[in-house]
Coordinates of C-alpha atoms and ligand atoms in Angstrom, one line a residue:
X21 CA 13.4 -17.3 -12.4
X22 CA 16.3 -15.8 -13.6
X23 CA 17.0 -12.4 -15.6
X24 CA 19.6 -11.0 -17.3
X25 CA 20.1 -7.2 -17.3
X26 CA 20.2 -8.0 -21.3
X27 CA 16.6 -9.3 -21.5
X28 CA 14.9 -6.8 -19.2
X29 CA 16.3 -3.9 -21.6
X30 CA 14.3 -5.4 -24.7
X31 CA 11.2 -3.6 -25.5
X32 CA 12.8 0.0 -24.1
X33 CA 14.6 0.8 -27.5
X34 CA 12.8 3.8 -27.5
X35 CA 14.4 5.1 -24.4
X36 CA 17.2 6.8 -26.1
X37 CA 15.3 10.1 -26.6
X38 CA 14.6 10.1 -23.0
X39 CA 17.8 12.4 -22.1
X40 CA 15.9 15.3 -22.2
X41 CA 15.1 14.9 -18.6
X42 CA 18.1 16.7 -17.4
X43 CA 17.9 20.1 -18.7
X44 CA 18.6 21.3 -15.5
X45 CA 15.7 20.2 -13.4
X46 CA 16.1 17.6 -10.9
X47 CA 12.7 16.0 -11.6
X48 CA 10.1 16.6 -13.8
X49 CA 6.5 15.5 -14.0
X50 CA 3.7 16.2 -16.6
X51 CA 1.7 14.5 -19.7
X52 CA 4.2 13.9 -22.3
X53 CA 4.0 15.5 -25.9
X54 CA 3.6 11.6 -26.9
X55 CA 0.6 10.1 -25.0
X56 CA 0.5 7.2 -26.8
X57 CA 3.8 5.9 -24.8
X58 CA 3.1 6.6 -21.4
X59 CA 0.5 8.8 -19.4
X60 CA 2.7 9.7 -16.7
X61 CA 6.6 10.6 -16.5
X62 CA 7.3 10.0 -12.8
X63 CA 11.1 10.5 -11.4
X64 CA 12.0 9.6 -8.0
X65 CA 14.6 11.9 -6.8
X66 CA 16.3 13.4 -3.8
X67 CA 14.6 16.7 -3.0
X68 CA 14.2 18.6 0.9
X69 CA 11.0 19.2 1.9
X70 CA 9.6 20.9 4.6
X71 CA 7.9 18.9 7.6
X72 CA 9.1 21.0 10.6
X73 CA 8.9 24.5 10.0
X74 CA 11.7 26.6 9.3
X75 CA 13.8 22.7 9.0
X76 CA 14.7 20.5 5.9
X77 CA 14.2 17.0 5.8
X78 CA 16.2 15.4 2.9
X79 CA 13.3 13.3 1.8
X80 CA 13.0 11.1 -1.6
X81 CA 10.4 12.3 -3.6
X82 CA 7.5 10.9 -6.5
X83 CA 7.5 13.5 -9.0
X84 CA 9.0 16.1 -6.4
X85 CA 6.7 15.2 -3.5
X86 CA 6.6 13.1 -0.6
X87 CA 4.4 11.3 0.0
X88 CA 4.2 11.3 -3.9
X89 CA 2.4 12.6 -6.6
X90 CA -1.4 11.2 -6.9
X91 CA -1.6 9.0 -10.0
X92 CA -4.9 8.6 -11.4
X93 CA -6.6 6.0 -13.9
X94 CA -9.8 5.2 -15.3
X95 CA -10.9 1.4 -14.4
X96 CA -10.5 -0.6 -17.0
X97 CA -8.1 1.5 -19.2
X98 CA -4.5 1.4 -19.1
X99 CA -1.9 3.0 -16.5
X100 CA 1.0 3.9 -18.5
X101 CA 4.0 5.4 -16.2
X102 CA 7.5 5.7 -17.4
X103 CA 9.1 5.7 -14.3
X104 CA 12.8 6.9 -14.2
X105 CA 15.6 6.9 -11.3
X106 CA 17.5 9.4 -10.0
X107 CA 17.8 8.0 -6.6
X108 CA 21.4 7.4 -5.8
X109 CA 20.4 3.5 -5.5
X110 CA 18.5 0.8 -7.3
X111 CA 14.7 0.9 -7.0
X112 CA 11.5 -0.5 -8.5
X113 CA 8.1 0.5 -7.9
X114 CA 5.4 -2.1 -6.7
X115 CA 1.4 -1.1 -7.3
X116 CA 0.2 -2.1 -4.0
X117 CA -3.7 -3.9 -4.5
X118 CA -3.6 -3.9 -8.4
X119 CA -4.1 -7.2 -9.9
X120 CA -2.0 -6.8 -12.8
X121 CA 0.7 -9.2 -14.2
X122 CA 3.8 -10.6 -12.8
X123 CA 6.1 -8.4 -14.9
X124 CA 4.5 -5.3 -13.8
X125 CA 4.6 -6.2 -9.9
X126 CA 7.9 -4.5 -9.1
X127 CA 9.3 -7.0 -7.1
X128 CA 13.1 -7.2 -7.8
X129 CA 14.5 -10.4 -9.2
X130 CA 11.2 -11.9 -9.5
X131 CA 9.2 -9.6 -11.6
X132 CA 12.3 -7.3 -12.9
X133 CA 15.5 -6.2 -12.3
X134 CA 16.0 -3.2 -9.7
X135 CA 16.1 -0.2 -12.0
X136 CA 19.6 1.7 -11.7
X137 CA 20.4 5.1 -10.6
X138 CA 20.0 6.8 -14.3
X139 CA 17.9 4.0 -15.8
X140 CA 14.1 3.9 -16.5
X141 CA 11.5 1.4 -16.7
X142 CA 7.9 1.5 -18.3
X143 CA 5.2 0.0 -16.2
X144 CA 2.3 -1.0 -18.3
X145 CA -0.9 -2.3 -17.3
X146 CA -4.5 -2.4 -17.1
X147 CA -6.2 -1.7 -14.1
X148 CA -9.2 -4.2 -13.5
X149 CA -10.7 -2.5 -10.2
X150 CA -11.9 0.8 -9.1
X151 CA -10.4 2.4 -5.5
X152 CA -7.8 4.0 -3.4
X153 CA -4.6 2.0 -4.0
X154 CA -0.9 3.2 -3.6
X155 CA 2.5 2.5 -4.8
X156 CA 6.0 2.1 -3.3
X157 CA 9.2 0.7 -3.7
X158 CA 10.1 -3.2 -3.0
X159 CA 13.6 -2.6 -2.3
X160 CA 15.6 -1.3 0.6
X161 CA 11.9 -0.8 1.9
X162 CA 12.4 0.4 5.4
X163 CA 14.7 3.5 4.0
X164 CA 12.9 4.1 0.7
X165 CA 9.5 4.2 1.9
X166 CA 10.6 5.9 5.1
X167 CA 12.2 8.8 3.2
X168 CA 8.9 9.7 1.1
X169 CA 8.5 7.1 -1.9
X170 CA 5.1 6.6 -1.1
X171 CA 1.9 7.7 -3.3
X172 CA -1.5 7.4 -3.9
X173 CA -3.0 5.8 -6.9
X174 CA -6.5 6.4 -7.6
X175 CA -8.4 4.3 -9.7
X176 CA -11.6 6.1 -10.8
X177 CA -15.2 4.1 -11.2
X178 CA -16.0 3.7 -15.3
X179 CA -19.3 5.5 -14.5
X180 CA -19.5 8.9 -12.1
X181 CA -19.7 7.4 -8.3
X182 CA -22.0 9.8 -7.2
X183 CA -19.8 11.3 -5.0
X184 CA -18.9 15.4 -6.2
X185 CA -16.3 16.0 -4.0
X186 CA -13.3 14.1 -2.9
X187 CA -10.1 14.3 -0.9
X188 CA -6.9 12.0 -0.8
X189 CA -5.5 11.9 3.0
X190 CA -2.1 10.2 2.4
X191 CA -1.2 9.3 6.1
X192 CA 2.0 9.2 6.8
X193 CA 4.4 8.8 10.1
X194 CA 8.1 10.1 9.9
X195 CA 11.1 9.0 11.3
X196 CA 12.5 12.3 12.1
X197 CA 14.0 14.2 14.9
X198 CA 13.1 17.9 15.9
X199 CA 15.6 19.6 13.1
X200 CA 13.9 17.7 10.8
X201 CA 16.7 15.1 10.3
X202 CA 16.1 11.2 9.7
X203 CA 16.4 9.0 12.6
X204 CA 17.0 4.6 12.1
X205 CA 14.2 3.7 10.1
X206 CA 14.5 0.0 11.5
X207 CA 15.9 -0.6 15.3
X208 CA 16.5 -4.1 15.6
X209 CA 14.9 -4.4 19.0
X210 CA 11.7 -2.6 17.5
X211 CA 11.7 -4.8 14.7
X212 CA 11.3 -7.7 16.8
X213 CA 8.5 -6.0 18.4
X214 CA 5.8 -4.0 16.8
X215 CA 8.0 -2.3 14.0
X216 CA 10.3 0.8 14.5
X217 CA 7.5 3.6 14.6
X218 CA 8.3 7.2 13.3
X219 CA 7.3 10.1 15.7
X220 CA 5.8 13.0 13.2
X221 CA 2.3 12.2 11.4
X222 CA 1.4 13.8 8.5
X223 CA -1.8 14.4 6.4
X224 CA -0.5 15.2 2.9
X225 CA 2.6 15.7 3.7
X226 CA 1.7 18.5 6.8
X227 CA 1.2 18.0 10.1
X228 CA -2.1 18.6 11.6
X229 CA -3.2 20.4 8.5
X230 CA -6.8 22.2 8.5
X231 CA -8.5 20.8 5.2
X232 CA -11.7 23.2 4.1
X233 CA -14.6 21.0 3.2
X234 CA -18.2 22.4 1.5
X235 CA -20.7 22.6 4.3
X236 CA -23.6 20.4 3.9
X237 CA -21.8 18.1 1.0
X238 CA -20.7 14.6 1.5
X239 CA -17.6 14.2 0.7
X240 CA -15.3 11.1 -0.4
X241 CA -12.1 10.9 1.9
X242 CA -9.9 8.6 0.6
X243 CA -7.9 7.6 3.8
X244 CA -4.2 5.9 2.9
X245 CA -2.0 4.4 5.4
X246 CA 1.6 5.0 3.9
X247 CA 3.2 4.5 6.8
X248 CA 6.0 1.9 7.5
X249 CA 5.0 0.7 10.6
X250 CA 1.9 2.4 12.5
X251 CA -1.6 1.5 12.5
X252 CA -3.8 4.6 12.8
X253 CA -7.0 4.1 15.0
X254 CA -9.0 6.3 12.7
X255 CA -11.7 8.2 14.6
X256 CA -13.9 11.2 13.6
X257 CA -15.8 12.2 17.0
X258 CA -19.3 13.7 16.2
X259 CA -19.1 13.4 12.8
X260 CA -21.6 11.4 10.5
X261 CA -19.1 9.1 8.5
X262 CA -19.6 5.8 6.3
X263 CA -17.4 3.6 4.8
X264 CA -18.0 2.8 1.2
X265 CA -15.0 0.9 0.4
X266 CA -12.3 -0.8 2.3
X267 CA -8.4 -1.5 0.6
X268 CA -10.0 -0.5 -2.9
X269 CA -13.2 -2.7 -2.5
X270 CA -16.6 -1.4 -2.3
X271 CA -18.7 -2.7 0.7
X272 CA -22.5 -1.8 1.7
X273 CA -21.9 1.5 3.2
X274 CA -21.8 1.0 7.2
X275 CA -21.1 3.2 9.8
X276 CA -17.5 4.2 10.7
X277 CA -18.3 3.6 14.3
X278 CA -15.9 4.3 17.4
X279 CA -12.5 3.6 16.1
X280 CA -11.3 2.0 12.5
X281 CA -7.9 0.4 12.7
X282 CA -6.2 1.3 9.6
X283 CA -2.8 -0.8 9.7
X284 CA 0.3 -0.1 7.4
X285 CA -1.0 -0.3 3.5
X286 CA -4.7 -0.1 4.0
X287 CA -7.4 2.0 3.0
X288 CA -10.6 3.2 3.8
X289 CA -13.0 5.2 1.7
X290 CA -15.0 7.4 3.9
X291 CA -18.2 9.4 2.7
X292 CA -18.4 12.2 5.4
X293 CA -21.4 14.6 5.6
X294 CA -19.8 17.8 6.2
X295 CA -21.3 19.9 9.0
X296 CA -22.7 23.5 8.8
X297 CA -20.7 26.4 8.0
X298 CA -18.1 27.3 10.7
X299 CA -18.3 24.1 12.3
X300 CA -15.3 21.5 12.3
X301 CA -14.3 18.1 13.2
X302 CA -11.2 16.5 14.3
X303 CA -10.0 13.5 12.4
X304 CA -7.9 11.6 15.2
X305 CA -5.8 8.6 15.3
X306 CA -6.7 7.4 18.8
X307 CA -6.3 10.5 20.7
X308 CA -4.2 12.3 18.5
X309 CA -5.4 15.0 16.0
X310 CA -4.1 14.1 12.4
X311 CA -6.4 16.9 10.7
X312 CA -9.0 19.4 11.4
X313 CA -12.0 18.8 8.8
X314 CA -13.3 22.9 8.7
X315 CA -16.6 23.4 6.8
X316 CA -16.6 26.2 4.3
X317 CA -19.7 27.9 2.7
X318 CA -20.8 26.7 -1.0
X319 CA -23.3 27.8 -3.0
X320 CA -24.0 24.1 -4.0
X321 CA -27.6 22.5 -2.5
X322 CA -27.5 19.9 0.3
X323 CA -25.6 16.6 -1.0
X324 CA -27.0 13.2 -0.5
X325 CA -25.3 9.6 0.5
X326 CA -24.5 8.3 -2.7
X327 CA -25.7 4.8 -3.7
X328 CA -23.4 2.1 -2.9
X329 CA -20.5 1.9 -5.4
X330 CA -20.2 -0.9 -8.0
X331 CA -18.5 -4.2 -7.0
X332 CA -15.1 -4.9 -8.7
X333 CA -15.2 -7.8 -11.3
X334 CA -13.2 -10.0 -8.6
X335 CA -14.1 -13.7 -8.7
X336 CA -16.3 -15.2 -5.9
X337 CA -14.3 -18.0 -4.4
X338 CA -16.4 -21.3 -3.8
X339 CA -16.0 -22.4 0.1
X340 CA -17.0 -25.7 -0.9
X341 CA -14.6 -26.9 -3.4
X342 CA -12.1 -24.5 -1.9
X343 CA -8.7 -26.5 -0.7
X344 CA -7.5 -25.1 2.6
X345 CA -3.8 -24.0 3.5
X346 CA -2.5 -22.9 6.9
X347 CA -0.1 -20.1 7.6
X348 CA 1.6 -19.5 10.8
X349 CA 3.1 -16.4 11.2
X350 CA 5.2 -16.4 14.5
X351 CA 8.0 -14.9 16.2
X352 CA 11.3 -16.5 14.9
X353 CA 12.8 -16.7 18.7
X354 CA 16.3 -16.7 18.2
X355 CA 18.5 -13.4 17.0
X356 CA 20.5 -15.9 14.9
X357 CA 22.2 -14.0 12.3
X358 CA 22.8 -11.0 14.5
X359 CA 26.4 -11.2 14.2
X360 CA 28.0 -10.0 10.9
X361 CA 27.9 -6.4 9.6
X362 CA 25.3 -6.0 6.5
X363 CA 23.4 -9.2 7.6
X364 CA 19.8 -9.3 7.9
X365 CA 18.4 -10.1 11.3
X366 CA 15.8 -12.6 11.6
X367 CA 12.9 -12.0 14.0
X368 CA 9.8 -13.5 12.4
X369 CA 8.9 -16.7 10.3
X370 CA 5.8 -18.0 8.0
X371 CA 5.4 -21.8 8.6
X372 CA 8.9 -22.1 10.0
X373 CA 10.6 -20.2 7.2
X374 CA 12.2 -16.9 7.4
X375 CA 12.4 -14.7 4.0
X376 CA 16.2 -13.6 3.9
X377 CA 16.0 -10.2 2.4
X378 CA 19.4 -10.2 0.8
X379 CA 18.9 -13.5 -0.6
X380 CA 17.6 -13.4 -4.1
X381 CA 17.3 -17.1 -4.6
X382 CA 14.2 -16.8 -2.4
X383 CA 11.2 -16.6 -4.7
X384 CA 12.5 -19.8 -6.4
X385 CA 11.3 -21.6 -2.9
X386 CA 7.4 -20.6 -2.9
X387 CA 5.8 -21.6 0.5
X388 CA 2.5 -22.6 -1.6
X389 CA 1.9 -23.5 -5.1
X390 CA -1.5 -22.8 -6.2
X391 CA -3.4 -24.0 -9.3
X392 CA -4.4 -21.5 -11.4
X393 CA -8.1 -20.7 -11.2
X394 CA -8.2 -23.3 -8.2
X395 CA -10.2 -22.3 -5.2
X396 CA -8.5 -21.7 -2.0
X397 CA -9.0 -21.1 1.9
X398 CA -6.0 -19.8 3.8
X399 CA -6.2 -19.9 7.4
X400 CA -3.9 -17.3 9.0
X401 CA -2.6 -18.1 12.4
X402 CA -0.9 -15.2 14.4
X403 CA 1.0 -17.2 17.4
X404 CA 2.7 -13.4 18.4
X405 CA 1.8 -11.1 20.5
X406 CA 1.9 -8.2 17.8
X407 CA -0.4 -7.6 15.0
X408 CA 0.6 -7.9 11.4
X409 CA -1.0 -6.2 8.4
X410 CA -1.1 -9.5 5.8
X411 CA -0.8 -8.6 2.2
X412 CA -0.7 -10.5 -0.8
X413 CA 0.4 -9.3 -4.4
X414 CA -1.3 -10.0 -7.4
X415 CA -4.7 -11.5 -6.1
X416 CA -7.4 -10.0 -4.0
X417 CA -9.0 -12.1 -1.3
X418 CA -12.1 -12.7 0.5
X419 CA -12.1 -12.2 4.3
X420 CA -14.6 -14.7 5.8
X421 CA -14.0 -15.4 9.3
X422 CA -11.8 -14.9 12.7
X423 CA -11.7 -16.5 15.9
X424 CA -11.7 -12.8 17.6
X425 CA -14.6 -10.9 16.0
X426 CA -17.7 -11.1 14.0
X427 CA -16.9 -10.9 10.0
X428 CA -19.1 -9.1 7.5
X429 CA -17.1 -10.6 4.4
X430 CA -15.4 -8.0 2.3
X431 CA -12.7 -7.9 -0.4
X432 CA -9.2 -6.7 0.1
X433 CA -5.6 -6.8 -0.5
X434 CA -4.3 -6.9 3.1
X435 CA -5.8 -8.0 6.2
X436 CA -5.1 -6.8 9.8
X437 CA -4.3 -9.9 11.7
X438 CA -4.8 -9.4 15.3
X439 CA -2.5 -10.6 18.5
X440 CA -3.3 -14.3 18.3
X441 CA -5.8 -14.2 16.0
X442 CA -6.8 -16.9 13.5
X443 CA -8.6 -15.4 10.6
X444 CA -9.8 -17.2 7.1
X445 CA -9.5 -15.6 3.8
X446 CA -10.4 -17.2 0.5
X447 CA -9.5 -16.6 -2.9
X448 CA -9.7 -18.0 -6.4
X449 CA -6.1 -18.0 -8.0
X450 CA -6.6 -16.5 -11.3
X451 CA -3.9 -14.6 -12.0
X452 CA -0.7 -16.6 -12.7
X453 CA 2.5 -15.8 -11.2
X454 CA 4.9 -15.7 -7.9
X455 CA 2.8 -13.4 -5.4
X456 CA 4.7 -12.0 -2.6
X457 CA 2.8 -12.7 0.5
X458 CA 4.1 -10.6 3.7
X459 CA 3.2 -8.6 6.8
X460 CA 3.1 -4.6 5.8
X461 CA 4.9 -3.6 8.8
X462 CA 8.0 -3.0 6.8
X463 CA 10.5 -4.1 9.8
X464 CA 8.8 -7.3 10.1
X465 CA 8.9 -8.1 6.3
X466 CA 12.6 -7.3 6.4
X467 CA 13.0 -9.4 9.1
X468 CA 11.6 -12.7 8.0
X469 CA 7.8 -12.1 7.8
X470 CA 7.6 -12.7 4.0
X471 CA 7.1 -16.0 1.2
X472 CA 6.4 -16.3 -2.0
X473 CA 3.1 -18.0 -3.3
X474 CA 3.4 -19.6 -6.9
X475 CA 0.4 -19.7 -9.0
X476 CA 0.5 -22.2 -12.0
Ligands
C2O12 CU1 2.7 -2.5 -0.4 CU2 4.8 -6.1 -1.2 O1 3.5 -4.6 -0.9
CU13 CU1 1.7 -5.1 -2.6
CU14 CU1 3.9 -7.7 11.0

């Protein structure tokens, strides 16, 4: 697949009128005068944010904030985003978890050319599934996501879901020092292990905030892990919480339980029964407090647990006729290309192949080719001592079994594959394209743990 810049610009003729963005403002977001063209004008630009009181962090923002502006759409409708790049480097937007046509998937040299500084790109697609999703670049990911280019994308159910209250909680862990300056987003010795962790955790850009929730109500909390490498061990001690959806797909409501492991890129929608006024709950990552949920008085009558959310229109894989493909995720063993400046390190591989993040032709050599509308089982084998949140673009899959735990099947776009675990997932290859298949620990992805899967 090759692109010329000229080809990519066709169809963007209307863009000349867009010079207005300047006008002194570095970014602007809002509903444009002509809603026929787009719903959002989303600008990526540098801006200082205050993560640590009294300090400045030179973040990169979507819509002037980091994590980025929350975008919303309704299931079955179009989302039209005119994206404008005011960063000092090329970028793209990938819509994580959304089943869409390849040319909207935001992978450079696979679905589009990178959007250069000063350029814009119109992302236009229908959203088939309701749920909690997110968006981020697919270029220089460790740095671009690390600096804050991550944002929630909420697709509302067609009909009111039964939740009267909801909050999005964007979880992010930042690579900053005590002065708010960025530290290395990816350090080779960490990339070769669990990934380079940040040190400051925030919810909606604030460290350990207090969120006020209406007493006695059932509130939908959309927890989204927008972090490069960290798996959150989500806990809500003493709280009455049920999981309503996992990674954008409804499940039969089930108790949150003691702990839920939310890997990079993953989401859960929790229904939480807010305790009586004056009581508080502590949302935790293991022993660490992420946020305090404070109960405040409300005039509303006591809320009840809503009905389960309606299923998304995902095709059911037929396990009897499915063909099985095996994928081994392993440590690459040698620090092969660690010599020259600017060369990528290789620490990880899938079926013996490492993805070279600097090689634009990698996607021309897909690791597997699926027949359009074929049914498949992927056997995912982790041969390493680190966990990998395995993510697939363009297709939603069903988790069907694991050799490590009992699986109550669910649909998802990301599966957290534990140390030495073998799990089976199944899907119908109903979306033609070349789809990235990678670990969402960003520095694993950038040091080999990525491949392309073709559906033709
Ligand atoms: Cu959030 Cu390639 O993925
Ligand atoms: Cu994705
Ligand atoms: Cu990984």
